[in-house]
Amino acid sequence: MIKVLRAISACCAIVLFGPLASQAQIGENSDYDCLIEPSKTIELGSSIRGVADEVLVRRGEAVNKGDVLVHLESAVQKAAVELARTRSKNTAELVSAKESMKLAKKLLTRFEGLYIDKNISQQQLEEAESQAAIAESNWEEARENKVLAELNLDQAQAVLSMRTIRSPIAGIVVDRMIEPGELVTEDQFIMKLANLDPLHVEVILPSTAFGQIESGSVATVMPEEPIGGAFKGHVDIVDSIIDAASGTFRVRVVLPNPEGKLPAGLSCNIDFNSDAETEADQQQS
């Protein structure tokens, strides 16, 4: 009877603590190969065709979001903006139409009084009413023309702005494909940019580790030499699908890189259960 009770107790222990034993597997072999990559890589193009007038950055140069990278030739577009600006500021037509409308309405008011006193005919009154209506219509048209001129200015400025190509991200110029004087078309890449803060660390794990890594958990990344060291990141994405052919799934770790110490493209090892002292820990101590 005692032996039976012991056997039952052993079975219960296996059932109750089986998940803990499974979690221990990643602790026993938590050091995996990984690859450090840019968090963003953009192949930049142009939405319009034109000749490169200025290329303001070189390969390897750091840029901020919104920095000007390329100016396309824009003499014609600048002239169009100045013409539209002049037209948008011209108020002569609007002022003239407004004054004409005021005068026509005053005359109509006077004619209405004369008509009541029977000093003018109904035909003369109707002519005054018609002149007042035409003057008001001309004023409305002048107002619409002023609005259209302002919209034309906005359009001309938008066309001009398209000839200035800016960086959509903060990062590094990885490659530059054009030089001043070259033709830029809509179907070609002119520059490649990469964001290195933060970095993404891509890891391929065996299916046996599935369910043992959670999003938001801490991981220690150890780049290969000559960089070396240990850096802390956090798990961002854990794939929910295991590749049947290889029996693996992917995990992405986000690794802060504010000082730009770590280059992208490095192989690395990653530890999901390591207590190793990182570079940040060493600096704080």
Short mmCIF file of N, CA and C in Angstrom, two decimals, residues 119-249:
data_model
loop_
_atom_site.label_atom_id
_atom_site.label_comp_id
_atom_site.label_asym_id
_atom_site.label_seq_id
_atom_site.Cartn_x
_atom_site.Cartn_y
_atom_site.Cartn_z
N ASN A 119 -41.55 109.03 -59.66
CA ASN A 119 -40.66 109.89 -60.44
C ASN A 119 -39.91 109.12 -61.53
N ILE A 120 -39.91 107.78 -61.46
CA ILE A 120 -39.30 106.97 -62.52
C ILE A 120 -40.26 105.85 -62.86
N SER A 121 -40.02 105.24 -64.01
CA SER A 121 -40.90 104.16 -64.45
C SER A 121 -40.46 102.83 -63.85
N GLN A 122 -41.33 101.84 -63.99
CA GLN A 122 -41.01 100.50 -63.49
C GLN A 122 -39.83 99.92 -64.26
N GLN A 123 -39.73 100.25 -65.55
CA GLN A 123 -38.62 99.76 -66.36
C GLN A 123 -37.29 100.27 -65.83
N GLN A 124 -37.24 101.54 -65.44
CA GLN A 124 -36.01 102.09 -64.89
C GLN A 124 -35.62 101.43 -63.56
N LEU A 125 -36.63 101.12 -62.76
CA LEU A 125 -36.37 100.43 -61.50
C LEU A 125 -35.80 99.03 -61.76
N GLU A 126 -36.41 98.34 -62.74
CA GLU A 126 -35.95 96.98 -63.05
C GLU A 126 -34.52 97.01 -63.59
N GLU A 127 -34.19 98.04 -64.36
CA GLU A 127 -32.81 98.16 -64.86
C GLU A 127 -31.83 98.36 -63.71
N ALA A 128 -32.22 99.15 -62.71
CA ALA A 128 -31.37 99.37 -61.54
C ALA A 128 -31.20 98.08 -60.75
N GLU A 129 -32.29 97.32 -60.64
CA GLU A 129 -32.21 96.03 -59.94
C GLU A 129 -31.28 95.08 -60.67
N SER A 130 -31.37 95.09 -61.99
CA SER A 130 -30.51 94.22 -62.79
C SER A 130 -29.04 94.61 -62.64
N GLN A 131 -28.76 95.91 -62.67
CA GLN A 131 -27.38 96.38 -62.51
C GLN A 131 -26.82 96.01 -61.13
N ALA A 132 -27.65 96.06 -60.11
CA ALA A 132 -27.22 95.70 -58.76
C ALA A 132 -26.92 94.20 -58.68
N ALA A 133 -27.78 93.39 -59.32
CA ALA A 133 -27.57 91.94 -59.31
C ALA A 133 -26.29 91.57 -60.06
N ILE A 134 -26.05 92.25 -61.21
CA ILE A 134 -24.83 91.97 -61.99
C ILE A 134 -23.59 92.37 -61.19
N ALA A 135 -23.66 93.51 -60.51
CA ALA A 135 -22.52 93.97 -59.72
C ALA A 135 -22.22 93.00 -58.58
N GLU A 136 -23.27 92.49 -57.94
CA GLU A 136 -23.06 91.53 -56.86
C GLU A 136 -22.46 90.23 -57.39
N SER A 137 -22.93 89.79 -58.57
CA SER A 137 -22.40 88.58 -59.18
C SER A 137 -20.92 88.75 -59.53
N ASN A 138 -20.56 89.95 -60.03
CA ASN A 138 -19.15 90.22 -60.37
C ASN A 138 -18.27 90.19 -59.11
N TRP A 139 -18.84 90.69 -58.00
CA TRP A 139 -18.08 90.66 -56.74
C TRP A 139 -17.87 89.22 -56.26
N GLU A 140 -18.91 88.40 -56.37
CA GLU A 140 -18.78 86.99 -56.00
C GLU A 140 -17.73 86.29 -56.86
N GLU A 141 -17.74 86.60 -58.17
CA GLU A 141 -16.76 86.00 -59.08
C GLU A 141 -15.34 86.45 -58.72
N ALA A 142 -15.19 87.73 -58.36
CA ALA A 142 -13.87 88.23 -57.96
C ALA A 142 -13.39 87.54 -56.69
N ARG A 143 -14.30 87.29 -55.76
CA ARG A 143 -13.92 86.57 -54.53
C ARG A 143 -13.48 85.14 -54.85
N GLU A 144 -14.22 84.48 -55.74
CA GLU A 144 -13.86 83.11 -56.13
C GLU A 144 -12.51 83.09 -56.84
N ASN A 145 -12.26 84.10 -57.68
CA ASN A 145 -10.96 84.17 -58.37
C ASN A 145 -9.82 84.34 -57.39
N LYS A 146 -10.06 85.10 -56.31
CA LYS A 146 -9.04 85.28 -55.29
C LYS A 146 -8.75 83.97 -54.57
N VAL A 147 -9.81 83.22 -54.27
CA VAL A 147 -9.62 81.92 -53.62
C VAL A 147 -8.88 80.96 -54.55
N LEU A 148 -9.25 80.97 -55.84
CA LEU A 148 -8.57 80.10 -56.81
C LEU A 148 -7.09 80.47 -56.93
N ALA A 149 -6.79 81.75 -56.90
CA ALA A 149 -5.39 82.19 -56.98
C ALA A 149 -4.60 81.69 -55.78
N GLU A 150 -5.22 81.70 -54.61
CA GLU A 150 -4.55 81.19 -53.41
C GLU A 150 -4.35 79.68 -53.49
N LEU A 151 -5.35 78.97 -54.04
CA LEU A 151 -5.22 77.53 -54.22
C LEU A 151 -4.15 77.19 -55.25
N ASN A 152 -4.06 78.00 -56.30
CA ASN A 152 -3.02 77.80 -57.30
C ASN A 152 -1.63 77.99 -56.69
N LEU A 153 -1.53 78.93 -55.75
CA LEU A 153 -0.26 79.14 -55.05
C LEU A 153 0.09 77.90 -54.22
N ASP A 154 -0.91 77.36 -53.51
CA ASP A 154 -0.67 76.14 -52.72
C ASP A 154 -0.22 74.99 -53.61
N GLN A 155 -0.87 74.87 -54.77
CA GLN A 155 -0.51 73.80 -55.70
C GLN A 155 0.91 73.98 -56.23
N ALA A 156 1.24 75.20 -56.61
CA ALA A 156 2.59 75.46 -57.13
C ALA A 156 3.66 75.20 -56.07
N GLN A 157 3.37 75.55 -54.83
CA GLN A 157 4.31 75.29 -53.74
C GLN A 157 4.46 73.80 -53.49
N ALA A 158 3.33 73.05 -53.61
CA ALA A 158 3.40 71.60 -53.43
C ALA A 158 4.24 70.95 -54.51
N VAL A 159 4.08 71.41 -55.75
CA VAL A 159 4.88 70.87 -56.86
C VAL A 159 6.36 71.18 -56.63
N LEU A 160 6.65 72.38 -56.17
CA LEU A 160 8.03 72.76 -55.90
C LEU A 160 8.62 71.91 -54.78
N SER A 161 7.83 71.67 -53.72
CA SER A 161 8.34 70.90 -52.59
C SER A 161 8.67 69.47 -52.98
N MET A 162 8.00 68.94 -53.99
CA MET A 162 8.29 67.58 -54.45
C MET A 162 9.67 67.46 -55.06
N ARG A 163 10.28 68.59 -55.41
CA ARG A 163 11.61 68.57 -55.99
C ARG A 163 12.71 68.67 -54.92
N THR A 164 12.26 68.65 -53.66
CA THR A 164 13.19 68.55 -52.54
C THR A 164 12.91 67.23 -51.85
N ILE A 165 13.89 66.33 -51.84
CA ILE A 165 13.71 64.99 -51.28
C ILE A 165 14.32 64.98 -49.88
N ARG A 166 13.49 64.63 -48.90
CA ARG A 166 13.90 64.65 -47.49
C ARG A 166 13.96 63.23 -46.93
N SER A 167 14.68 63.09 -45.84
CA SER A 167 14.80 61.79 -45.18
C SER A 167 13.53 61.49 -44.39
N PRO A 168 12.92 60.32 -44.61
CA PRO A 168 11.72 59.97 -43.85
C PRO A 168 12.04 59.41 -42.46
N ILE A 169 13.30 59.12 -42.19
CA ILE A 169 13.69 58.54 -40.90
C ILE A 169 14.99 59.17 -40.43
N ALA A 170 15.30 58.95 -39.14
CA ALA A 170 16.63 59.26 -38.63
C ALA A 170 17.48 58.01 -38.77
N GLY A 171 18.69 58.16 -39.30
CA GLY A 171 19.51 56.97 -39.49
C GLY A 171 20.81 57.29 -40.20
N ILE A 172 21.28 56.30 -40.96
CA ILE A 172 22.56 56.38 -41.66
C ILE A 172 22.32 56.19 -43.15
N VAL A 173 23.08 56.94 -43.96
CA VAL A 173 23.04 56.74 -45.41
C VAL A 173 23.89 55.50 -45.73
N VAL A 174 23.23 54.43 -46.11
CA VAL A 174 23.93 53.18 -46.41
C VAL A 174 24.52 53.22 -47.81
N ASP A 175 23.80 53.80 -48.74
CA ASP A 175 24.29 53.86 -50.12
C ASP A 175 23.67 55.05 -50.82
N ARG A 176 24.41 55.61 -51.79
CA ARG A 176 23.94 56.74 -52.59
C ARG A 176 24.11 56.37 -54.05
N MET A 177 23.01 56.37 -54.78
CA MET A 177 23.02 55.86 -56.15
C MET A 177 23.07 56.94 -57.22
N ILE A 178 23.03 58.23 -56.86
CA ILE A 178 23.02 59.29 -57.88
C ILE A 178 24.09 60.32 -57.56
N GLU A 179 24.43 61.09 -58.58
CA GLU A 179 25.35 62.22 -58.47
C GLU A 179 24.68 63.45 -59.08
N PRO A 180 25.11 64.65 -58.73
CA PRO A 180 24.54 65.85 -59.34
C PRO A 180 24.63 65.81 -60.86
N GLY A 181 23.55 66.21 -61.51
CA GLY A 181 23.51 66.21 -62.97
C GLY A 181 22.87 64.98 -63.57
N GLU A 182 22.67 63.93 -62.76
CA GLU A 182 22.06 62.72 -63.28
C GLU A 182 20.53 62.83 -63.27
N LEU A 183 19.92 62.13 -64.22
CA LEU A 183 18.47 62.12 -64.32
C LEU A 183 17.89 61.19 -63.28
N VAL A 184 16.90 61.67 -62.56
CA VAL A 184 16.18 60.87 -61.58
C VAL A 184 14.80 60.54 -62.13
N THR A 185 14.44 59.27 -62.10
CA THR A 185 13.12 58.85 -62.58
C THR A 185 12.34 58.21 -61.43
N GLU A 186 11.03 58.04 -61.68
CA GLU A 186 10.17 57.53 -60.61
C GLU A 186 10.40 56.06 -60.31
N ASP A 187 11.05 55.32 -61.21
CA ASP A 187 11.19 53.87 -61.02
C ASP A 187 12.60 53.47 -60.56
N GLN A 188 13.38 54.41 -60.04
CA GLN A 188 14.71 54.06 -59.57
C GLN A 188 14.90 54.48 -58.12
N PHE A 189 15.79 53.78 -57.42
CA PHE A 189 16.16 54.14 -56.07
C PHE A 189 17.34 55.10 -56.13
N ILE A 190 17.31 56.13 -55.31
CA ILE A 190 18.39 57.11 -55.33
C ILE A 190 19.25 57.04 -54.08
N MET A 191 18.73 56.42 -53.02
CA MET A 191 19.47 56.37 -51.76
C MET A 191 18.90 55.26 -50.88
N LYS A 192 19.78 54.65 -50.08
CA LYS A 192 19.37 53.63 -49.12
C LYS A 192 19.70 54.11 -47.72
N LEU A 193 18.70 54.09 -46.84
CA LEU A 193 18.85 54.57 -45.47
C LEU A 193 18.56 53.44 -44.49
N ALA A 194 19.22 53.49 -43.34
CA ALA A 194 18.98 52.49 -42.30
C ALA A 194 18.90 53.17 -40.94
N ASN A 195 17.94 52.73 -40.14
CA ASN A 195 17.79 53.22 -38.78
C ASN A 195 18.51 52.25 -37.83
N LEU A 196 19.51 52.75 -37.09
CA LEU A 196 20.32 51.91 -36.22
C LEU A 196 20.01 52.10 -34.74
N ASP A 197 18.99 52.88 -34.43
CA ASP A 197 18.58 53.03 -33.03
C ASP A 197 17.05 53.09 -32.96
N PRO A 198 16.43 52.00 -32.54
CA PRO A 198 17.06 50.79 -32.03
C PRO A 198 17.47 49.84 -33.14
N LEU A 199 18.14 48.75 -32.76
CA LEU A 199 18.47 47.66 -33.66
C LEU A 199 17.48 46.53 -33.44
N HIS A 200 17.35 45.68 -34.44
CA HIS A 200 16.56 44.46 -34.31
C HIS A 200 17.49 43.26 -34.29
N VAL A 201 17.27 42.38 -33.36
CA VAL A 201 18.05 41.14 -33.28
C VAL A 201 17.11 40.00 -33.63
N GLU A 202 17.43 39.30 -34.73
CA GLU A 202 16.58 38.22 -35.20
C GLU A 202 17.17 36.88 -34.74
N VAL A 203 16.31 36.04 -34.15
CA VAL A 203 16.73 34.76 -33.60
C VAL A 203 15.81 33.66 -34.14
N ILE A 204 16.40 32.53 -34.51
CA ILE A 204 15.62 31.36 -34.91
C ILE A 204 15.79 30.30 -33.83
N LEU A 205 14.67 29.91 -33.21
CA LEU A 205 14.70 29.00 -32.08
C LEU A 205 14.04 27.67 -32.44
N PRO A 206 14.48 26.60 -31.80
CA PRO A 206 13.84 25.29 -32.04
C PRO A 206 12.44 25.27 -31.44
N SER A 207 11.61 24.42 -31.99
CA SER A 207 10.22 24.35 -31.53
C SER A 207 10.13 23.94 -30.07
N THR A 208 11.16 23.27 -29.54
CA THR A 208 11.13 22.87 -28.13
C THR A 208 11.13 24.06 -27.19
N ALA A 209 11.55 25.22 -27.70
CA ALA A 209 11.58 26.43 -26.86
C ALA A 209 10.29 27.23 -26.97
N PHE A 210 9.35 26.76 -27.82
CA PHE A 210 8.11 27.51 -28.02
C PHE A 210 7.31 27.57 -26.72
N GLY A 211 6.80 28.75 -26.40
CA GLY A 211 6.02 28.95 -25.19
C GLY A 211 6.83 29.32 -23.98
N GLN A 212 8.17 29.34 -24.12
CA GLN A 212 9.04 29.64 -22.99
C GLN A 212 9.59 31.06 -23.03
N ILE A 213 9.31 31.78 -24.11
CA ILE A 213 9.76 33.16 -24.25
C ILE A 213 8.54 34.04 -24.46
N GLU A 214 8.45 35.09 -23.67
CA GLU A 214 7.30 35.98 -23.75
C GLU A 214 7.70 37.35 -24.27
N SER A 215 6.78 37.99 -24.96
CA SER A 215 7.00 39.36 -25.43
C SER A 215 7.20 40.29 -24.24
N GLY A 216 8.23 41.13 -24.31
CA GLY A 216 8.54 42.05 -23.23
C GLY A 216 9.61 41.55 -22.30
N SER A 217 9.95 40.26 -22.36
CA SER A 217 10.98 39.72 -21.47
C SER A 217 12.36 40.21 -21.90
N VAL A 218 13.31 40.20 -20.96
CA VAL A 218 14.65 40.72 -21.19
C VAL A 218 15.53 39.64 -21.83
N ALA A 219 16.38 40.06 -22.75
CA ALA A 219 17.36 39.16 -23.36
C ALA A 219 18.72 39.86 -23.38
N THR A 220 19.78 39.08 -23.28
CA THR A 220 21.14 39.62 -23.31
C THR A 220 21.78 39.27 -24.64
N VAL A 221 22.18 40.28 -25.37
CA VAL A 221 22.77 40.10 -26.70
C VAL A 221 24.28 40.28 -26.58
N MET A 222 25.02 39.31 -27.14
CA MET A 222 26.49 39.34 -27.08
C MET A 222 27.05 39.34 -28.50
N PRO A 223 27.38 40.53 -29.05
CA PRO A 223 27.90 40.62 -30.42
C PRO A 223 29.24 39.91 -30.55
N GLU A 224 29.52 39.48 -31.77
CA GLU A 224 30.81 38.83 -32.03
C GLU A 224 31.94 39.86 -31.98
N GLU A 225 33.14 39.39 -31.86
CA GLU A 225 34.30 40.28 -31.89
C GLU A 225 34.43 40.89 -33.28
N PRO A 226 34.98 42.09 -33.40
CA PRO A 226 35.72 42.81 -32.35
C PRO A 226 34.86 43.68 -31.42
N ILE A 227 33.54 43.67 -31.59
CA ILE A 227 32.70 44.50 -30.72
C ILE A 227 32.63 43.89 -29.33
N GLY A 228 32.16 42.66 -29.24
CA GLY A 228 32.11 41.98 -27.96
C GLY A 228 31.15 42.64 -26.98
N GLY A 229 31.26 42.26 -25.73
CA GLY A 229 30.42 42.82 -24.69
C GLY A 229 29.06 42.16 -24.62
N ALA A 230 28.23 42.68 -23.75
CA ALA A 230 26.87 42.17 -23.57
C ALA A 230 25.92 43.34 -23.43
N PHE A 231 24.78 43.28 -24.11
CA PHE A 231 23.83 44.39 -24.16
C PHE A 231 22.42 43.85 -23.96
N LYS A 232 21.65 44.57 -23.17
CA LYS A 232 20.29 44.13 -22.87
C LYS A 232 19.28 44.69 -23.87
N GLY A 233 18.38 43.82 -24.29
CA GLY A 233 17.26 44.23 -25.11
C GLY A 233 15.99 43.59 -24.57
N HIS A 234 14.88 43.79 -25.27
CA HIS A 234 13.63 43.15 -24.84
C HIS A 234 12.96 42.49 -26.02
N VAL A 235 12.29 41.39 -25.74
CA VAL A 235 11.61 40.63 -26.78
C VAL A 235 10.43 41.43 -27.30
N ASP A 236 10.39 41.62 -28.60
CA ASP A 236 9.33 42.41 -29.22
C ASP A 236 8.29 41.53 -29.90
N ILE A 237 8.76 40.54 -30.66
CA ILE A 237 7.85 39.68 -31.41
C ILE A 237 8.25 38.22 -31.20
N VAL A 238 7.26 37.40 -30.89
CA VAL A 238 7.44 35.96 -30.86
C VAL A 238 6.45 35.38 -31.87
N ASP A 239 6.97 34.76 -32.92
CA ASP A 239 6.09 34.22 -33.96
C ASP A 239 5.14 33.17 -33.37
N SER A 240 3.92 33.19 -33.85
CA SER A 240 2.92 32.24 -33.37
C SER A 240 2.84 30.99 -34.23
N ILE A 241 3.66 30.94 -35.28
CA ILE A 241 3.64 29.80 -36.19
C ILE A 241 5.02 29.15 -36.22
N ILE A 242 5.04 27.85 -36.08
CA ILE A 242 6.29 27.08 -36.17
C ILE A 242 6.44 26.57 -37.59
N ASP A 243 7.62 26.77 -38.17
CA ASP A 243 7.89 26.28 -39.52
C ASP A 243 7.98 24.75 -39.48
N ALA A 244 7.07 24.09 -40.19
CA ALA A 244 7.00 22.63 -40.13
C ALA A 244 8.25 21.97 -40.71
N ALA A 245 8.81 22.58 -41.76
CA ALA A 245 9.96 21.96 -42.42
C ALA A 245 11.20 21.94 -41.54
N SER A 246 11.44 23.06 -40.85
CA SER A 246 12.67 23.17 -40.04
C SER A 246 12.43 22.93 -38.55
N GLY A 247 11.16 22.94 -38.12
CA GLY A 247 10.86 22.78 -36.71
C GLY A 247 11.38 23.95 -35.88
N THR A 248 11.26 25.17 -36.44
CA THR A 248 11.76 26.36 -35.75
C THR A 248 10.73 27.48 -35.80
N PHE A 249 10.93 28.49 -34.98
CA PHE A 249 10.13 29.71 -35.03
C PHE A 249 11.06 30.90 -34.77
#
